[in-house]
């Protein structure tokens, strides 16, 4: 068996990967590259790139997404367009002909729902029109909310360029832990969560003349809460203008909610999109994606490709696989630029996806569903859609929240396909069967408010003086149990008293822009005199899962480097260790490189840490260090996360309160230790319910930090209790 032989050679040669690579190259050289030939009988094009027999995916053309424009329309001259002045581009957007009509409608109505195809210019143009129309006179501000950080940043950058100002002057953005605004900033792009926090300092949003809730169709938790709050503010601030902007999805709902506010429709400009499905289901959609991208690349006319995956890890893997294969195919194929885009991607990398593709090359953008409606990338002709997205789900009965990769909705699939028809007639390849589309996809995605925990939002609403949450004006109310559980958890954390009123501690917790459990942990660091360490842990947790770098060709080295950071006690201490050593290196990028640590994540952790440190005074926590006494750090973490605990039973780990079966994530430093009691930062559901970021604790600490929540009895060791009574005589009895 050749594979075996290679393994042996590899071990001996001392150059891991090298033999493997050469062997695979040789094999690929022998494989044939077939280019798409038309099947004469059906007149259906067949797309095949034969690398190896089993690696070919066959698509069948099924339906067509209707366009407003003739299919024969020539591709828009993207390159040329880029060269033209930015004002010409602005005037070419679908919203432009409606500028005056739109401004008139805004002048005549306090609340206006604006519906328009993605890419029609809602986000970038409408705030500029308002600016030009004088809505920011006397320093009044315009807010435009985005559900995603990346969108807020990139759109603000684009608008600043269009207006010819420096980002952070007249135009800026504000996202959690990053404020790129100044006194002069009148156009403020911000995440919906940030506008929500503005209510804490300015409950009537007095400094704003217009609030535009953008991407309303996304129905994020924060957007939904904003609806209720803004509707209320609008009642006693008649001069405030409220715009609700959405892609072409169910805008009637928004209109009804805002007392039948008028809907302004921006007619779309869309080319038809041919939709293809796979003949058979694909077992490994990541692999299928990579193969399909190459198939498109070698068989299809020019035009960029957009691939939808579910998250950072997946995107990075896919990009690596693609780059790897392109390298191996070398000059056999034209140049393929592989560009990722996801929430945590640093801004310099984000900017690259908007740069025009060089002539002769093709661009493939591998994105999360951020590219579904929030961002428009010019030049996309092909969309590849595996049909999945990562969704939060919440079980109010158990209080367990988890992120799950699930099939996307039909509405999502349709938005995704639409991305292919913006500049010319396009094609969308769905990596699932037409049958699966019909039978396995839901019509729409359930709004986030109905599938997430509400601790954060309830704490915020309580801080705004909204006590009667049951009667809050929700577009879609959350499940009653979820609301109740949030109140219960906040009570357990000491944020609310038994009457459901905010406590002093609760007020402080609301000051910190992090989850209630995390803020509780920070507050508790005062008692255990370890705020320095806890700040670091908090910052590292917030850049979660992207600390370690694991390149395919250096897996062994990378894993060794990671293990070298392990400390007894668990993953939180590992994070602390990584950060501390990095700080000692003088925050060096070289150090990161040598230790397989992601420099960018660390830099972000440092930013977050500085900002949290700046807030310590406000919540009356002094700076102190545990001086190596990690028990104190672990107790402070337990004080925040006593809700997320599990114990080892004979049948594996079970959560302490709800007795749910859970597993330690294989990446955890405690994977092999299997401590008896532990707490986890989060649960991720993939093949199993995995606990990520795990810390070993002692059950007695739970009584110390949460005596109102745990009773000594439930923390007794089940093994001890169930021990069979001895039947035989003891040694003493025998004498
Ligand atoms: O909000 P909507 O989807 O209606 O459109 P938009 O985001 O305002 O986009 C209008 C135009 O600006 C599109 O042609 C985008 O390609 C372009 N744009 C860009 O080039 N760079 C950005 N960062 C954002 C938008
Ligand atoms: Mg938009």
XYZ file of C-alpha atoms and ligand atoms in Angstrom:
761
model
C 0.000 0.000 0.000
C 1.596 3.263 -1.110
C 0.150 5.311 1.745
C 1.759 3.062 4.317
C 5.091 3.262 2.599
C 4.926 7.020 2.658
C 4.221 6.991 6.362
C 7.339 4.937 6.949
C 9.506 7.111 4.786
C 8.196 10.184 6.511
C 9.186 8.951 9.933
C 12.692 8.203 8.804
C 13.370 11.174 6.587
C 13.016 13.713 9.367
C 11.301 16.113 7.004
C 7.642 15.652 7.878
C 5.236 16.364 5.090
C 7.835 16.606 2.375
C 7.504 13.020 1.128
C 3.769 13.167 1.416
C 3.678 16.303 -0.674
C 5.885 14.887 -3.404
C 3.887 11.725 -3.508
C 0.615 13.548 -3.864
C 2.068 15.821 -6.515
C 3.134 12.827 -8.513
C -0.314 11.333 -8.210
C -1.978 14.579 -9.253
C 0.293 14.888 -12.246
C -1.058 11.602 -13.472
C -4.646 12.641 -12.952
C -6.321 14.251 -15.903
C -7.836 17.684 -15.979
C -11.035 17.620 -17.987
C -12.715 20.825 -18.921
C -16.471 21.267 -18.951
C -17.970 19.772 -22.040
C -21.543 20.269 -23.084
C -23.717 17.263 -22.904
C -25.099 17.425 -26.423
C -28.245 15.468 -25.639
C -29.600 17.610 -22.820
C -27.892 20.849 -23.718
C -27.131 21.045 -20.032
C -23.578 21.999 -19.303
C -21.775 19.435 -17.213
C -19.139 20.693 -14.892
C -16.405 18.306 -14.109
C -12.882 18.725 -13.004
C -11.485 15.276 -12.724
C -8.728 15.220 -10.166
C -9.479 11.751 -8.989
C -12.497 9.657 -9.796
C -14.286 10.118 -6.503
C -13.584 13.802 -6.319
C -16.048 14.931 -8.951
C -19.319 16.544 -8.059
C -22.147 16.623 -10.516
C -24.707 19.362 -10.432
C -28.042 19.471 -12.148
C -29.720 22.675 -13.173
C -33.080 22.966 -11.521
C -34.635 26.375 -11.196
C -33.981 29.956 -11.946
C -34.186 32.933 -9.650
C -36.047 35.481 -11.729
C -34.242 38.695 -12.487
C -35.539 42.109 -13.438
C -33.087 42.337 -16.291
C -32.660 40.320 -19.473
C -30.304 37.365 -19.073
C -28.379 38.478 -22.124
C -27.242 41.693 -20.439
C -23.482 42.015 -20.630
C -21.477 41.793 -17.405
C -21.162 45.154 -15.732
C -17.720 46.618 -16.288
C -16.520 46.203 -12.740
C -12.925 47.087 -13.473
C -13.829 50.184 -15.426
C -16.357 51.190 -12.815
C -13.668 51.100 -10.177
C -11.596 53.518 -12.171
C -14.434 56.016 -12.527
C -14.888 58.653 -9.932
C -16.568 57.610 -6.738
C -19.410 60.040 -7.384
C -20.280 58.293 -10.627
C -20.487 55.015 -8.764
C -22.709 56.598 -6.154
C -25.050 57.850 -8.840
C -25.226 54.414 -10.425
C -26.718 52.750 -7.352
C -30.400 51.748 -7.475
C -31.280 54.053 -4.584
C -29.965 57.177 -6.317
C -32.938 57.900 -8.638
C -35.130 57.844 -5.527
C -33.045 60.271 -3.510
C -35.544 63.162 -3.529
C -38.600 60.968 -3.144
C -36.985 59.188 -0.228
C -35.969 62.404 1.517
C -39.501 63.713 1.081
C -40.954 60.560 2.602
C -38.580 60.866 5.539
C -39.565 64.495 6.019
C -43.255 63.576 6.003
C -43.195 60.544 8.258
C -41.592 59.951 11.597
C -41.091 56.250 10.969
C -40.293 54.851 7.542
C -39.632 51.256 6.565
C -37.186 51.019 3.667
C -37.022 47.865 1.627
C -34.423 47.212 -1.044
C -32.323 44.534 -2.631
C -28.921 43.980 -1.068
C -26.394 46.264 -2.698
C -28.904 48.944 -3.674
C -27.181 51.520 -1.481
C -29.350 51.632 1.635
C -26.534 51.432 4.144
C -23.914 53.571 2.460
C -26.117 56.172 0.746
C -29.127 56.977 2.892
C -27.112 58.331 5.858
C -25.139 60.456 3.390
C -28.335 61.826 1.857
C -29.510 62.760 5.331
C -26.175 64.412 6.033
C -26.391 66.391 2.779
C -29.975 67.330 3.615
C -28.882 68.918 6.906
C -30.056 66.366 9.441
C -26.754 66.746 11.275
C -26.942 70.522 11.724
C -25.983 71.769 15.175
C -24.046 68.602 15.836
C -27.026 66.251 15.803
C -25.980 62.693 15.042
C -27.233 59.973 12.741
C -26.966 56.398 13.954
C -27.005 53.461 11.584
C -26.993 50.071 13.272
C -25.564 46.849 11.907
C -25.919 43.389 13.409
C -22.288 42.617 12.612
C -19.055 44.248 13.626
C -17.367 43.664 10.301
C -20.217 45.316 8.426
C -20.155 48.387 10.695
C -16.422 48.808 10.190
C -16.270 48.225 6.471
C -19.326 50.296 5.643
C -18.064 53.223 7.717
C -14.715 53.013 5.932
C -16.467 53.011 2.570
C -18.649 56.007 3.445
C -15.680 57.957 4.795
C -13.921 57.374 1.480
C -16.981 58.437 -0.487
C -17.243 61.629 1.544
C -13.528 62.231 1.342
C -13.053 62.418 5.097
C -10.815 60.559 7.487
C -12.492 57.610 9.187
C -13.218 58.671 12.755
C -13.827 62.318 11.881
C -17.266 63.056 10.377
C -17.879 59.368 9.760
C -16.971 56.706 12.274
C -17.947 53.419 13.735
C -18.386 52.075 17.192
C -18.348 48.400 18.038
C -17.755 46.650 21.315
C -14.221 47.275 22.540
C -13.469 49.500 19.594
C -14.535 53.087 19.231
C -13.533 54.850 16.066
C -15.504 58.045 16.563
C -14.738 61.518 17.838
C -16.563 64.660 18.903
C -16.939 65.495 15.219
C -18.511 62.196 14.221
C -22.042 62.814 12.982
C -22.524 59.655 10.911
C -22.154 56.814 13.345
C -22.207 53.253 12.107
C -22.455 50.957 15.080
C -23.478 47.487 16.047
C -27.042 47.184 17.279
C -25.623 46.174 20.666
C -23.741 49.465 20.925
C -26.822 51.588 20.283
C -28.568 49.546 22.938
C -25.824 50.503 25.389
C -26.240 54.163 24.400
C -29.621 54.041 26.084
C -27.808 53.590 29.408
C -26.133 56.987 29.146
C -28.818 58.722 27.081
C -32.232 57.081 27.506
C -33.958 59.409 25.017
C -31.117 59.354 22.470
C -31.314 63.149 22.592
C -28.125 63.707 20.631
C -29.481 61.798 17.618
C -31.720 63.296 14.948
C -32.073 60.049 12.990
C -31.813 56.415 13.990
C -31.599 53.928 11.166
C -32.035 50.330 12.234
C -30.413 48.581 9.323
C -30.502 44.917 8.319
C -33.727 44.670 10.284
C -34.601 41.388 8.586
C -31.715 39.737 10.440
C -33.845 39.949 13.573
C -30.923 39.759 15.948
C -31.717 39.915 19.639
C -30.331 43.442 19.930
C -32.207 44.716 16.884
C -35.443 43.303 18.264
C -34.923 45.008 21.619
C -34.037 48.261 19.841
C -37.404 48.154 18.077
C -39.242 48.219 21.386
C -37.092 50.948 22.922
C -37.042 53.177 19.840
C -40.773 52.916 19.339
C -41.144 54.214 22.865
C -38.643 57.065 22.442
C -40.282 58.089 19.160
C -43.547 58.695 21.008
C -42.167 61.463 23.166
C -39.615 62.770 20.657
C -41.721 63.652 17.606
C -38.750 65.278 15.853
C -36.731 62.016 15.927
C -36.675 60.209 12.593
C -36.725 56.437 12.649
C -35.738 54.404 9.604
C -36.015 50.644 9.500
C -34.060 49.242 6.566
C -34.333 45.689 5.395
C -33.601 43.406 2.494
C -36.646 42.298 0.573
C -38.114 40.124 3.285
C -41.328 40.449 5.204
C -41.277 44.227 5.683
C -45.020 44.263 6.410
C -44.242 42.952 9.892
C -42.135 46.005 10.661
C -44.772 48.323 9.309
C -47.463 46.783 11.496
C -45.238 46.949 14.561
C -44.556 50.655 14.014
C -48.248 51.570 13.872
C -48.565 50.990 10.123
C -45.591 53.086 9.115
C -45.289 53.433 5.323
C -42.954 51.121 3.406
C -40.642 52.719 0.839
C -39.550 50.231 -1.813
C -36.378 50.703 -3.782
C -36.871 48.712 -6.967
C -34.200 46.085 -7.386
C -31.790 45.640 -10.195
C -31.176 41.991 -10.425
C -30.039 39.603 -13.089
C -31.397 36.077 -13.312
C -29.511 33.371 -11.457
C -29.459 29.747 -12.540
C -29.725 27.410 -9.620
C -28.005 24.042 -9.585
C -28.372 21.238 -7.078
C -26.161 18.226 -6.551
C -27.457 14.932 -7.873
C -26.712 13.176 -4.627
C -26.163 14.432 -1.075
C -22.582 15.303 -0.169
C -21.178 13.702 2.952
C -18.385 16.193 3.562
C -19.490 19.627 2.477
C -16.124 21.232 3.140
C -14.376 18.861 0.788
C -17.234 19.219 -1.683
C -16.843 23.005 -1.539
C -13.183 22.871 -2.358
C -13.728 20.518 -5.276
C -16.635 22.590 -6.598
C -14.682 25.842 -6.432
C -11.976 24.258 -8.556
C -14.587 22.858 -10.925
C -16.093 26.299 -11.367
C -12.669 27.803 -11.760
C -11.605 25.557 -14.621
C -14.925 25.228 -16.412
C -16.665 28.582 -16.080
C -16.195 31.938 -17.799
C -14.673 34.806 -15.767
C -16.441 36.043 -12.654
C -15.691 35.795 -8.960
C -16.944 33.088 -6.637
C -18.608 33.503 -3.257
C -18.701 30.535 -0.896
C -20.853 30.455 2.241
C -19.463 28.557 5.217
C -20.450 28.669 8.848
C -17.519 30.028 10.823
C -13.935 31.048 11.179
C -12.413 27.604 11.683
C -14.215 26.148 8.724
C -13.330 29.105 6.536
C -9.672 28.924 7.458
C -9.594 25.199 6.732
C -11.308 25.632 3.390
C -8.951 28.464 2.409
C -5.940 26.364 3.338
C -7.250 23.408 1.356
C -7.925 25.609 -1.660
C -4.540 27.273 -1.537
C -2.904 23.936 -1.121
C -4.571 22.453 -4.179
C -3.942 25.529 -6.305
C -0.280 25.363 -5.387
C -0.150 21.755 -6.439
C -1.960 22.382 -9.695
C 0.479 25.212 -10.334
C 0.412 26.614 -13.841
C -2.233 24.121 -14.968
C -4.890 26.552 -13.820
C -5.287 30.315 -13.901
C -4.552 32.293 -10.764
C -7.160 31.908 -8.016
C -7.146 34.458 -5.201
C -8.516 32.909 -2.033
C -9.903 35.446 0.441
C -11.639 34.746 3.761
C -14.150 36.992 5.483
C -15.576 36.458 8.971
C -16.324 38.499 12.063
C -12.922 38.374 13.744
C -10.928 38.972 10.602
C -8.616 41.951 11.083
C -9.586 45.036 9.111
C -6.578 45.088 6.787
C -7.521 41.599 5.617
C -11.183 42.583 5.295
C -10.307 45.423 2.969
C -8.772 42.939 0.546
C -12.068 41.346 -0.394
C -13.278 44.658 -1.846
C -10.222 45.166 -4.036
C -10.864 44.450 -7.714
C -9.640 41.145 -9.077
C -6.553 41.527 -11.288
C -7.178 40.734 -14.964
C -6.808 37.070 -15.820
C -7.258 35.964 -12.234
C -10.360 34.883 -10.371
C -11.290 35.689 -6.817
C -12.999 33.314 -4.455
C -14.374 34.855 -1.273
C -15.050 32.365 1.495
C -17.500 34.009 3.870
C -19.842 33.466 6.783
C -23.401 34.568 6.219
C -22.124 38.106 6.689
C -21.997 38.179 2.880
C -25.650 37.180 2.677
C -27.000 40.707 3.041
C -24.615 42.852 5.107
C -21.768 43.152 2.642
C -21.834 43.411 -1.104
C -18.781 42.276 -2.975
C -18.630 43.480 -6.553
C -18.001 41.057 -9.364
C -19.553 37.913 -7.885
C -21.067 35.718 -10.604
C -20.955 32.328 -8.899
C -22.296 31.411 -5.501
C -21.514 28.143 -3.835
C -23.903 27.309 -1.042
C -23.494 24.214 1.136
C -26.728 25.233 2.855
C -25.530 25.504 6.424
C -25.138 28.214 9.010
C -24.121 28.357 12.634
C -27.061 29.124 14.867
C -27.350 29.717 18.544
C -29.949 27.604 20.212
C -31.178 27.711 23.740
C -33.022 25.309 25.893
C -34.843 27.268 28.602
C -35.563 24.084 30.492
C -31.917 23.279 31.025
C -30.534 26.801 30.580
C -28.080 25.449 28.059
C -27.074 27.570 25.135
C -25.153 26.102 22.268
C -23.910 26.954 18.841
C -24.960 24.448 16.249
C -24.295 24.051 12.579
C -27.769 23.699 11.086
C -29.313 23.824 7.622
C -30.022 27.420 6.653
C -33.546 28.572 5.829
C -35.046 28.887 2.369
C -35.039 32.651 2.839
C -31.286 32.521 3.477
C -30.691 30.242 0.527
C -32.554 32.656 -1.698
C -30.569 35.671 -0.418
C -27.358 33.750 -0.980
C -28.314 32.845 -4.535
C -29.234 36.469 -5.174
C -25.611 37.500 -4.543
C -24.734 35.898 -7.891
C -27.017 38.137 -9.898
C -25.857 41.601 -8.987
C -23.567 42.499 -11.870
C -24.645 39.996 -14.518
C -26.591 36.794 -14.951
C -25.106 34.363 -12.452
C -25.101 30.815 -11.209
C -25.704 29.403 -7.788
C -24.479 25.925 -6.992
C -26.199 24.391 -4.010
C -24.345 21.516 -2.421
C -27.518 19.674 -1.599
C -30.237 18.024 -3.575
C -33.399 19.660 -4.829
C -35.272 17.218 -2.642
C -33.381 18.384 0.433
C -34.215 21.982 -0.439
C -37.902 21.154 -0.604
C -38.062 18.959 2.455
C -35.282 19.841 4.840
C -35.075 23.628 4.881
C -37.318 25.791 7.039
C -38.991 28.762 5.371
C -37.333 31.384 7.558
C -34.878 31.533 10.441
C -36.390 31.759 13.921
C -35.619 35.227 15.384
C -32.688 35.164 17.785
C -34.812 36.364 20.707
C -36.528 32.977 20.664
C -33.368 30.908 20.722
C -30.937 32.620 23.055
C -30.477 33.296 26.739
C -31.668 36.709 27.809
C -29.539 37.452 30.881
C -27.691 40.264 29.204
C -30.719 41.982 27.776
C -32.811 41.618 30.909
C -30.016 43.190 32.956
C -29.859 46.068 30.499
C -33.613 46.613 30.463
C -33.692 46.541 34.262
C -30.943 49.165 34.304
C -33.086 51.291 32.008
C -35.837 51.118 34.593
C -38.027 48.731 32.613
C -39.365 46.372 35.229
C -42.358 44.792 33.620
C -40.602 42.659 31.042
C -43.615 40.488 30.390
C -45.355 43.485 28.849
C -42.406 44.921 26.959
C -43.314 45.705 23.343
C -41.672 42.786 21.578
C -41.981 42.237 17.825
C -41.953 38.540 18.679
C -41.947 37.781 22.387
C -39.325 35.440 23.816
C -40.549 32.217 25.397
C -41.900 32.872 28.862
C -39.565 30.265 30.412
C -36.519 31.949 28.895
C -37.460 35.266 30.452
C -38.112 33.621 33.772
C -34.836 31.768 33.718
C -32.962 34.976 32.917
C -34.484 36.601 35.991
C -33.581 33.568 38.061
C -29.992 33.552 36.848
C -29.576 37.258 37.512
C -30.923 36.673 40.987
C -28.431 33.844 41.499
C -25.642 36.126 40.324
C -26.761 38.742 42.825
C -27.718 41.266 40.153
C -31.364 41.330 41.198
C -32.925 41.074 44.636
C -35.857 38.821 45.488
C -38.259 41.509 44.252
C -36.566 41.489 40.869
C -35.037 44.916 41.472
C -31.554 45.826 40.372
C -28.962 45.595 43.169
C -25.826 47.730 43.486
C -23.862 44.813 42.189
C -26.304 44.436 39.294
C -25.865 48.090 38.406
C -22.110 47.573 38.255
C -22.518 44.435 36.175
C -24.548 46.370 33.628
C -21.701 48.912 33.368
C -19.380 46.297 31.924
C -19.982 45.523 28.251
C -19.748 41.769 28.748
C -22.041 38.892 29.672
C -23.428 38.916 33.221
C -21.350 35.883 34.202
C -18.183 37.468 32.934
C -18.921 40.749 34.696
C -19.676 38.855 37.881
C -16.275 37.172 37.575
C -14.615 40.567 37.205
C -16.464 41.966 40.219
C -15.477 38.908 42.263
C -11.788 39.468 41.493
C -11.910 42.300 44.033
C -12.711 39.883 46.823
C -10.037 37.403 45.741
C -7.481 40.152 45.036
C -6.618 38.999 41.542
C -8.125 41.558 39.172
C -4.945 41.707 37.048
C -5.225 38.028 36.219
C -8.988 38.041 35.851
C -8.839 40.936 33.397
C -6.467 38.889 31.294
C -8.684 35.816 31.462
C -11.722 37.908 30.536
C -9.920 39.488 27.595
C -8.597 36.161 26.362
C -12.030 34.551 26.641
C -13.485 37.304 24.519
C -11.176 36.476 21.608
C -11.955 32.840 22.207
C -10.943 29.949 20.001
C -8.640 31.885 17.783
C -5.574 32.018 20.004
C -3.651 29.060 18.685
C -2.486 28.688 15.142
C -2.312 25.212 13.659
C -0.934 25.142 10.124
C -1.589 21.886 8.315
C 2.055 21.177 7.577
C 3.243 21.838 11.143
C 0.536 20.179 13.159
C 2.950 18.355 15.447
C 4.996 21.449 16.215
C 1.898 23.522 16.789
C 0.384 20.977 19.136
C 3.621 20.730 21.092
C 3.748 24.481 21.427
C 0.195 24.511 22.739
C 0.847 21.753 25.261
C 3.830 23.724 26.548
C 1.426 26.374 27.809
C -0.612 23.895 29.846
C -0.845 24.618 33.552
C -2.523 22.432 36.153
C -6.016 23.776 36.761
C -7.310 24.113 33.249
C -7.812 26.157 30.130
C -8.455 29.538 31.735
C -5.007 29.328 33.304
C -3.555 28.276 29.969
C -5.004 31.441 28.428
C -3.555 33.450 31.295
C -0.201 31.780 30.782
C -0.119 32.535 27.058
C -0.939 36.174 27.645
C 1.539 36.601 30.488
C 4.394 35.112 28.493
C 3.478 37.240 25.509
C 3.437 40.367 27.684
C 6.866 39.363 29.028
C 8.150 39.093 25.474
C 7.245 42.758 25.079
C 4.071 41.873 23.134
C 6.273 40.545 20.389
C 4.931 39.243 17.090
C 8.040 37.106 16.666
C 7.220 35.386 19.961
C 3.727 34.611 18.655
C 5.141 33.213 15.458
C 7.540 30.940 17.294
C 4.853 29.689 19.659
C 2.086 29.144 17.100
C -0.018 31.845 18.688
C -2.142 34.208 16.577
C -0.624 37.651 16.920
C -3.785 39.411 15.802
C -5.934 37.691 18.391
C -3.415 38.597 21.062
C -3.343 42.200 19.965
C -7.093 42.276 20.211
C -6.997 40.655 23.643
C -4.624 43.397 24.713
C -7.063 46.054 23.472
C -9.977 44.435 25.238
C -7.949 44.105 28.411
C -7.018 47.786 28.368
C -10.623 48.817 27.913
C -11.857 46.591 30.707
C -9.101 47.919 32.935
C -10.313 51.426 32.180
C -13.759 50.483 33.473
C -12.565 48.930 36.749
C -12.735 52.196 38.633
C -16.369 52.702 37.633
C -17.282 49.344 39.164
C -15.082 49.885 42.211
C -12.599 47.113 41.644
C -8.966 47.863 42.474
C -5.974 46.493 40.614
C -4.368 43.581 42.411
C -2.447 40.453 41.566
C -2.722 36.934 42.970
C 1.089 36.586 42.964
C 0.945 33.071 41.617
C -1.818 31.866 43.940
C -4.015 30.532 41.146
C -6.598 29.137 43.548
C -7.790 32.717 43.968
C -8.105 33.179 40.221
C -10.024 29.936 39.923
C -12.370 30.915 42.736
C -13.091 34.283 41.112
C -13.910 32.519 37.845
C -16.150 30.127 39.754
C -17.955 33.092 41.317
C -19.080 34.086 37.818
C -19.552 30.707 36.215
C -21.034 28.562 38.967
C -23.946 28.091 36.619
C -21.804 26.226 34.129
C -20.591 23.299 36.160
C -20.265 19.618 35.507
C -19.165 16.618 37.505
C -17.695 13.317 36.519
C -20.074 10.421 37.056
C -19.697 6.810 36.139
C -21.274 7.522 32.780
C -19.116 10.572 32.027
C -19.708 14.256 32.661
C -23.082 15.570 33.708
C -24.013 19.175 34.364
C -24.515 19.618 38.087
C -28.017 21.077 38.153
C -29.692 19.659 35.066
C -27.836 16.364 34.760
C -27.197 16.805 31.056
C -24.524 14.680 29.433
C -21.587 16.791 28.247
C -18.039 16.182 27.062
C -14.706 17.921 27.427
C -13.594 19.346 24.095
C -10.601 17.416 22.731
C -8.632 20.665 22.485
C -8.898 21.242 26.213
C -5.852 20.906 28.444
C -8.037 18.796 30.743
C -9.106 16.351 28.057
C -6.998 13.580 29.511
C -7.069 14.661 33.153
C -10.810 14.192 33.595
C -11.112 16.072 36.902
C -14.081 15.287 39.108
C -15.560 18.808 39.199
C -15.227 21.439 36.555
C -16.742 24.536 35.074
C -16.927 25.434 31.418
C -17.051 28.702 29.550
C -19.386 27.588 26.795
C -21.050 24.619 25.189
C -20.636 23.877 21.528
C -22.752 21.269 19.877
C -21.082 19.489 16.991
C -21.152 15.740 17.078
C -21.678 15.945 20.820
C -22.331 18.603 23.429
C -18.769 19.819 24.007
C -17.585 22.040 26.842
C -15.072 24.597 25.614
C -12.589 26.307 27.949
C -12.754 24.107 30.979
C -11.489 24.765 34.507
C -11.030 22.287 37.346
C -12.771 23.346 40.537
C -13.546 21.950 43.981
C -17.149 21.397 44.922
C -16.647 23.261 48.200
C -15.935 26.438 46.218
C -19.456 26.332 44.852
C -20.811 26.627 48.372
C -18.377 29.437 49.052
C -19.262 31.537 45.990
C -22.943 30.674 45.559
C -24.415 29.491 48.860
C -27.863 30.665 47.748
C -27.682 28.509 44.655
C -26.069 25.282 45.801
C -26.963 23.159 48.764
C -24.300 20.990 50.346
C -26.416 17.928 49.731
C -26.446 18.189 45.963
C -22.672 18.492 45.936
C -22.110 15.255 47.758
C -20.105 12.704 45.907
C -22.551 10.284 44.291
C -19.937 7.528 44.263
C -19.458 7.702 48.019
C -23.183 7.578 48.628
C -23.852 4.605 46.413
C -20.938 2.563 47.805
C -22.300 -0.918 48.638
C -22.363 -1.709 52.327
C -19.637 -4.119 53.318
C -20.931 -7.606 53.887
C -17.887 -9.347 55.148
C -16.293 -8.658 58.500
C -13.690 -5.924 58.774
C -10.184 -6.625 59.960
C -10.918 -5.159 63.407
C -13.946 -7.340 63.852
C -11.889 -10.356 62.955
C -9.435 -9.240 65.583
O -27.151 48.423 2.155
P -27.289 47.902 0.772
O -27.161 46.421 0.729
O -28.550 48.352 0.098
O -26.106 48.489 -0.133
P -24.735 49.137 0.358
O -24.107 48.306 1.410
O -24.965 50.567 0.682
O -23.826 49.002 -0.919
C -23.848 49.927 -1.979
C -22.592 49.762 -2.823
O -21.439 50.093 -2.069
C -22.369 48.356 -3.331
O -22.114 48.453 -4.715
C -21.149 47.873 -2.611
O -20.369 47.038 -3.378
C -20.418 49.136 -2.269
N -19.613 48.941 -1.052
C -18.235 48.844 -1.149
O -17.688 48.934 -2.206
N -17.482 48.647 -0.004
C -18.065 48.528 1.210
N -17.325 48.331 2.285
C -19.469 48.601 1.307
C -20.215 48.821 0.140
Mg -26.837 47.197 3.836
